[in-house]
Every structure is written in structure tokens, then in C-alpha cells.
Amino acid sequence: MNIHAKKSLGQNFLKSKSALTAMIKAGEISAGDTVLEIGPGKGALTEKLLETGAKVIAVEKDDRLIEVLEEKFADQMQNGAFHLVHADILDVDLSVLGLKNHNFKLIANIPYYITGLIFRKFLEGNVQPTKLVMMVQKEIADRIVARNEKESLLSLSVKAYGTPKKVLKVEKENFSPQPKVDSAILLVDKISKDFF
């Protein structure tokens, strides 16, 4: 089934194997980990996550992709390694997914227009991941890791909850359809509310 990206959902499917590998490496994903993946799309990152032996909970909003993912990962769903939730991540109660504070890692290639909302939900909320690895606009990643006059409110709020690090620049050619801007993999590590 040939599924085209939906502009209304801000979809850009990642095609770069090296970027996918870099995301897994940044999250230090290993067997026994629980990973929350936001917007699995066609399952390219999901596949890599499952190869590590981690348990993956994926939340996908686009109803067209649910069937694709159910078919692709039927075996993993059956053996309990993969759990697919059809919902908007911004509306999901994380405790319903069995996620508790600091018992999971968040890995996501998300639509850029919800970047700030994702940070707010997962950094300020009561259910924080131990690590957050996200594909974001390069400019946003640069701003978040900045330690100068380029620091923004978003940058300061991310640093209030963890340690951000830009892992890798990902050129726009690595996505389908190609966005107008380059991206970057951003890691937020040592997530905690102890800074307050």
C-alpha cells in the first residue's frame, strides 16, 4: 500500500538508515527497555527499535497507517513486544499505557509543529522519560543547546528539566516528502524535576 504523507499532520517520513541508527544509539536502547515511540509512520524507526529487544509502545494518530503497522508488526504484537495505540499523543493519558515516571525512554520523529507541546507534556508532566530523543528542526535544536543570547524560553525550559545535546544534523533530502528545512536529532538526558 502506497501511503503519501499528510500535509495536515505535518508528516515527513525519515528514509536515512544512519539517522535511525543514531537515534537508537543516542537513546542507548537495549533489550528490556520500554520505549514510547510517537508517530511511527510506516515503521522504519519501529523496526530498528524492536531489533534491540526493547518493548515498543507506539502512538499513531493517522488512521491510514494503523493497518500498515498492524500488518508489518503482527508477530511482534502477538508476542507482546509491540503495542500500537491509535490516538493523538497530546490527548493520551500515559498511565493508561502503563508508563510510570522514569520507567521508559521516548524516541520520536514527530511533526515539527507539536515540538513545544511534546516537550511540555514529557518534561513538565508527572510521567517523565529517562531519556528523550527527538527529530526536530535543526534551528530549534541549535537554539535549545545554545548557551548564549540565542537561548529562548523553550531552550531554558528544556534545560530546567534535563541536559540537551545535539546528536546529528539530518539534511532535508533524508525525508519523504522533503521538508523546507534541515533537521537534527536532539537528545535530552538526565531528565528530572530535581533542578527546581
mmCIF file of C-alpha atoms in Angstrom:
data_model
loop_
_atom_site.group_PDB
_atom_site.id
_atom_site.type_symbol
_atom_site.label_atom_id
_atom_site.label_comp_id
_atom_site.label_asym_id
_atom_site.label_seq_id
_atom_site.Cartn_x
_atom_site.Cartn_y
_atom_site.Cartn_z
ATOM 1 C CA MET A 1 0.000 0.000 0.000
ATOM 2 C CA ASN A 2 1.478 3.327 -1.071
ATOM 3 C CA ILE A 3 0.731 5.919 1.595
ATOM 4 C CA HIS A 4 1.521 9.544 0.913
ATOM 5 C CA ALA A 5 2.413 11.894 3.734
ATOM 6 C CA LYS A 6 -0.452 14.024 5.002
ATOM 7 C CA LYS A 7 0.396 17.724 4.992
ATOM 8 C CA SER A 8 -2.269 18.417 7.626
ATOM 9 C CA LEU A 9 -0.435 16.101 10.051
ATOM 10 C CA GLY A 10 2.982 17.552 9.229
ATOM 11 C CA GLN A 11 4.256 14.158 8.081
ATOM 12 C CA ASN A 12 7.746 13.691 6.644
ATOM 13 C CA PHE A 13 8.893 10.071 6.609
ATOM 14 C CA LEU A 14 12.548 9.525 7.529
ATOM 15 C CA LYS A 15 14.479 7.434 4.975
ATOM 16 C CA SER A 16 18.026 7.651 6.354
ATOM 17 C CA LYS A 17 19.250 4.409 7.927
ATOM 18 C CA SER A 18 22.202 6.214 9.558
ATOM 19 C CA ALA A 19 19.824 8.736 11.191
ATOM 20 C CA LEU A 20 17.639 5.896 12.510
ATOM 21 C CA THR A 21 20.724 4.167 13.923
ATOM 22 C CA ALA A 22 21.893 7.441 15.503
ATOM 23 C CA MET A 23 18.512 7.827 17.247
ATOM 24 C CA ILE A 24 18.737 4.308 18.721
ATOM 25 C CA LYS A 25 22.344 4.904 19.813
ATOM 26 C CA ALA A 26 21.528 8.278 21.401
ATOM 27 C CA GLY A 27 18.732 6.664 23.412
ATOM 28 C CA GLU A 28 21.050 3.825 24.475
ATOM 29 C CA ILE A 29 18.212 1.432 23.692
ATOM 30 C CA SER A 30 18.761 -2.160 24.761
ATOM 31 C CA ALA A 31 16.829 -5.345 25.488
ATOM 32 C CA GLY A 32 14.429 -4.934 28.378
ATOM 33 C CA ASP A 33 13.899 -1.204 27.836
ATOM 34 C CA THR A 34 10.411 0.197 27.361
ATOM 35 C CA VAL A 35 10.287 2.722 24.540
ATOM 36 C CA LEU A 36 7.465 5.110 23.727
ATOM 37 C CA GLU A 37 7.525 5.993 20.039
ATOM 38 C CA ILE A 38 5.416 8.913 18.858
ATOM 39 C CA GLY A 39 4.229 8.839 15.245
ATOM 40 C CA PRO A 40 5.753 5.587 13.989
ATOM 41 C CA GLY A 41 4.571 6.380 10.444
ATOM 42 C CA LYS A 42 5.397 3.403 8.227
ATOM 43 C CA GLY A 43 7.502 1.773 10.946
ATOM 44 C CA ALA A 44 11.117 2.430 9.846
ATOM 45 C CA LEU A 45 12.231 3.519 13.326
ATOM 46 C CA THR A 46 9.912 0.975 14.988
ATOM 47 C CA GLU A 47 11.686 -1.836 13.173
ATOM 48 C CA LYS A 48 15.102 -0.675 14.436
ATOM 49 C CA LEU A 49 13.753 -0.256 17.978
ATOM 50 C CA LEU A 50 12.319 -3.788 18.002
ATOM 51 C CA GLU A 51 15.642 -5.201 16.764
ATOM 52 C CA THR A 52 17.235 -4.058 20.046
ATOM 53 C CA GLY A 53 14.911 -6.309 22.060
ATOM 54 C CA ALA A 54 13.131 -3.344 23.638
ATOM 55 C CA LYS A 55 9.380 -3.333 24.208
ATOM 56 C CA VAL A 56 7.849 -0.648 21.995
ATOM 57 C CA ILE A 57 4.629 1.259 22.656
ATOM 58 C CA ALA A 58 3.786 3.309 19.555
ATOM 59 C CA VAL A 59 1.155 6.035 19.384
ATOM 60 C CA GLU A 60 -0.050 6.869 15.859
ATOM 61 C CA LYS A 61 -2.708 9.445 15.022
ATOM 62 C CA ASP A 62 -3.100 8.717 11.282
ATOM 63 C CA ASP A 63 -5.766 6.032 10.823
ATOM 64 C CA ARG A 64 -4.351 5.106 7.379
ATOM 65 C CA LEU A 65 -1.119 3.920 8.987
ATOM 66 C CA ILE A 66 -2.673 1.761 11.720
ATOM 67 C CA GLU A 67 -3.453 -1.064 9.284
ATOM 68 C CA VAL A 68 0.043 -0.827 7.740
ATOM 69 C CA LEU A 69 1.691 -1.093 11.172
ATOM 70 C CA GLU A 70 -0.606 -3.890 12.366
ATOM 71 C CA GLU A 71 0.268 -5.901 9.286
ATOM 72 C CA LYS A 72 4.005 -5.163 9.387
ATOM 73 C CA PHE A 73 4.408 -5.949 13.082
ATOM 74 C CA ALA A 74 1.749 -8.661 13.524
ATOM 75 C CA ASP A 75 4.245 -11.128 15.051
ATOM 76 C CA GLN A 76 5.658 -8.580 17.480
ATOM 77 C CA MET A 77 2.137 -7.561 18.524
ATOM 78 C CA GLN A 78 1.293 -11.193 19.159
ATOM 79 C CA ASN A 79 4.362 -11.827 21.315
ATOM 80 C CA GLY A 80 3.863 -8.594 23.295
ATOM 81 C CA ALA A 81 6.978 -6.778 22.051
ATOM 82 C CA PHE A 82 4.923 -4.163 20.192
ATOM 83 C CA HIS A 83 1.840 -2.328 21.398
ATOM 84 C CA LEU A 84 0.102 0.044 18.965
ATOM 85 C CA VAL A 85 -2.216 2.798 20.149
ATOM 86 C CA HIS A 86 -4.401 4.735 17.694
ATOM 87 C CA ALA A 87 -4.551 8.187 19.274
ATOM 88 C CA ASP A 88 -3.183 11.706 19.367
ATOM 89 C CA ILE A 89 -0.222 11.652 21.796
ATOM 90 C CA LEU A 90 -1.243 15.044 23.160
ATOM 91 C CA ASP A 91 -4.543 13.533 24.377
ATOM 92 C CA VAL A 92 -3.151 10.261 25.756
ATOM 93 C CA ASP A 93 -3.052 9.588 29.499
ATOM 94 C CA LEU A 94 0.389 7.992 29.845
ATOM 95 C CA SER A 95 -0.564 5.952 32.901
ATOM 96 C CA VAL A 96 -3.160 4.145 30.748
ATOM 97 C CA LEU A 97 -0.241 2.943 28.589
ATOM 98 C CA GLY A 98 1.392 1.509 31.705
ATOM 99 C CA LEU A 99 4.079 4.198 31.680
ATOM 100 C CA LYS A 100 5.351 5.415 35.018
ATOM 101 C CA ASN A 101 7.742 8.203 35.878
ATOM 102 C CA HIS A 102 11.266 7.347 34.666
ATOM 103 C CA ASN A 103 10.423 3.783 33.517
ATOM 104 C CA PHE A 104 10.640 4.431 29.758
ATOM 105 C CA LYS A 105 12.561 6.222 27.016
ATOM 106 C CA LEU A 106 10.897 8.473 24.458
ATOM 107 C CA ILE A 107 12.044 8.255 20.832
ATOM 108 C CA ALA A 108 10.214 10.196 18.137
ATOM 109 C CA ASN A 109 10.289 11.608 14.645
ATOM 110 C CA ILE A 110 7.389 14.000 15.177
ATOM 111 C CA PRO A 111 5.589 16.653 13.145
ATOM 112 C CA TYR A 112 7.558 19.811 13.938
ATOM 113 C CA TYR A 113 4.523 21.910 14.784
ATOM 114 C CA ILE A 114 3.999 19.916 18.014
ATOM 115 C CA THR A 115 7.640 20.034 19.231
ATOM 116 C CA GLY A 116 6.946 22.550 22.010
ATOM 117 C CA LEU A 117 3.830 20.682 23.144
ATOM 118 C CA ILE A 118 5.738 17.382 23.310
ATOM 119 C CA PHE A 119 8.464 18.975 25.443
ATOM 120 C CA ARG A 120 5.822 20.431 27.737
ATOM 121 C CA LYS A 121 3.941 17.146 28.136
ATOM 122 C CA PHE A 122 7.004 14.980 28.761
ATOM 123 C CA LEU A 123 9.321 17.326 30.620
ATOM 124 C CA GLU A 124 6.860 19.272 32.778
ATOM 125 C CA GLY A 125 4.384 16.423 33.316
ATOM 126 C CA ASN A 126 4.316 13.868 36.128
ATOM 127 C CA VAL A 127 5.366 10.998 33.854
ATOM 128 C CA GLN A 128 8.857 11.807 32.577
ATOM 129 C CA PRO A 129 11.030 9.540 30.411
ATOM 130 C CA THR A 130 14.626 8.824 31.471
ATOM 131 C CA LYS A 131 15.795 9.978 28.024
ATOM 132 C CA LEU A 132 14.105 11.805 25.182
ATOM 133 C CA VAL A 133 15.433 11.509 21.613
ATOM 134 C CA MET A 134 13.581 13.566 19.039
ATOM 135 C CA MET A 135 13.991 14.671 15.455
ATOM 136 C CA VAL A 136 13.438 18.420 15.454
ATOM 137 C CA GLN A 137 14.139 21.334 13.126
ATOM 138 C CA LYS A 138 17.891 21.998 13.131
ATOM 139 C CA GLU A 139 17.321 25.630 14.085
ATOM 140 C CA ILE A 140 15.277 24.543 17.144
ATOM 141 C CA ALA A 141 17.987 22.057 18.196
ATOM 142 C CA ASP A 142 20.637 24.790 17.875
ATOM 143 C CA ARG A 143 18.533 27.140 19.959
ATOM 144 C CA ILE A 144 17.875 24.523 22.656
ATOM 145 C CA VAL A 145 21.554 23.640 23.108
ATOM 146 C CA ALA A 146 22.707 27.293 22.895
ATOM 147 C CA ARG A 147 24.399 28.857 25.894
ATOM 148 C CA ASN A 148 24.358 32.450 24.690
ATOM 149 C CA GLU A 149 21.971 35.253 23.692
ATOM 150 C CA LYS A 150 20.273 32.805 21.275
ATOM 151 C CA GLU A 151 18.708 30.989 24.227
ATOM 152 C CA SER A 152 14.933 31.100 24.082
ATOM 153 C CA LEU A 153 12.177 30.339 26.558
ATOM 154 C CA LEU A 154 11.976 26.834 25.048
ATOM 155 C CA SER A 155 15.737 26.399 25.482
ATOM 156 C CA LEU A 156 15.638 27.476 29.124
ATOM 157 C CA SER A 157 12.623 25.312 29.927
ATOM 158 C CA VAL A 158 14.218 22.205 28.363
ATOM 159 C CA LYS A 159 17.415 22.844 30.373
ATOM 160 C CA ALA A 160 15.329 23.209 33.527
ATOM 161 C CA TYR A 161 14.408 19.509 33.237
ATOM 162 C CA GLY A 162 17.407 17.848 31.612
ATOM 163 C CA THR A 163 20.625 18.074 29.641
ATOM 164 C CA PRO A 164 20.089 18.693 25.903
ATOM 165 C CA LYS A 165 22.616 17.623 23.289
ATOM 166 C CA LYS A 166 22.531 17.864 19.501
ATOM 167 C CA VAL A 167 23.427 14.403 18.225
ATOM 168 C CA LEU A 168 23.383 14.713 14.442
ATOM 169 C CA LYS A 169 22.337 17.091 11.693
ATOM 170 C CA VAL A 170 19.961 15.375 9.247
ATOM 171 C CA GLU A 171 19.660 17.020 5.838
ATOM 172 C CA LYS A 172 16.204 17.568 4.350
ATOM 173 C CA GLU A 173 16.982 15.114 1.497
ATOM 174 C CA ASN A 174 16.657 12.285 4.037
ATOM 175 C CA PHE A 175 12.894 12.734 4.293
ATOM 176 C CA SER A 176 9.964 11.980 2.060
ATOM 177 C CA PRO A 177 8.416 14.359 1.185
ATOM 178 C CA GLN A 178 11.379 16.697 1.571
ATOM 179 C CA PRO A 179 10.737 19.456 4.142
ATOM 180 C CA LYS A 180 11.959 23.023 3.569
ATOM 181 C CA VAL A 181 14.435 22.880 6.449
ATOM 182 C CA ASP A 182 17.205 20.618 7.728
ATOM 183 C CA SER A 183 16.620 18.632 10.889
ATOM 184 C CA ALA A 184 18.661 17.424 13.824
ATOM 185 C CA ILE A 185 18.455 14.620 16.339
ATOM 186 C CA LEU A 186 18.183 16.079 19.820
ATOM 187 C CA LEU A 187 18.845 14.108 22.986
ATOM 188 C CA VAL A 188 17.589 15.298 26.370
ATOM 189 C CA ASP A 189 19.299 13.240 29.053
ATOM 190 C CA LYS A 190 19.244 13.143 32.882
ATOM 191 C CA ILE A 191 15.580 14.191 32.898
ATOM 192 C CA SER A 192 14.369 15.130 36.348
ATOM 193 C CA LYS A 193 12.461 17.701 38.355
ATOM 194 C CA ASP A 194 15.282 17.896 40.903
ATOM 195 C CA PHE A 195 16.607 21.057 39.277
ATOM 196 C CA PHE A 196 13.826 23.004 40.968
#
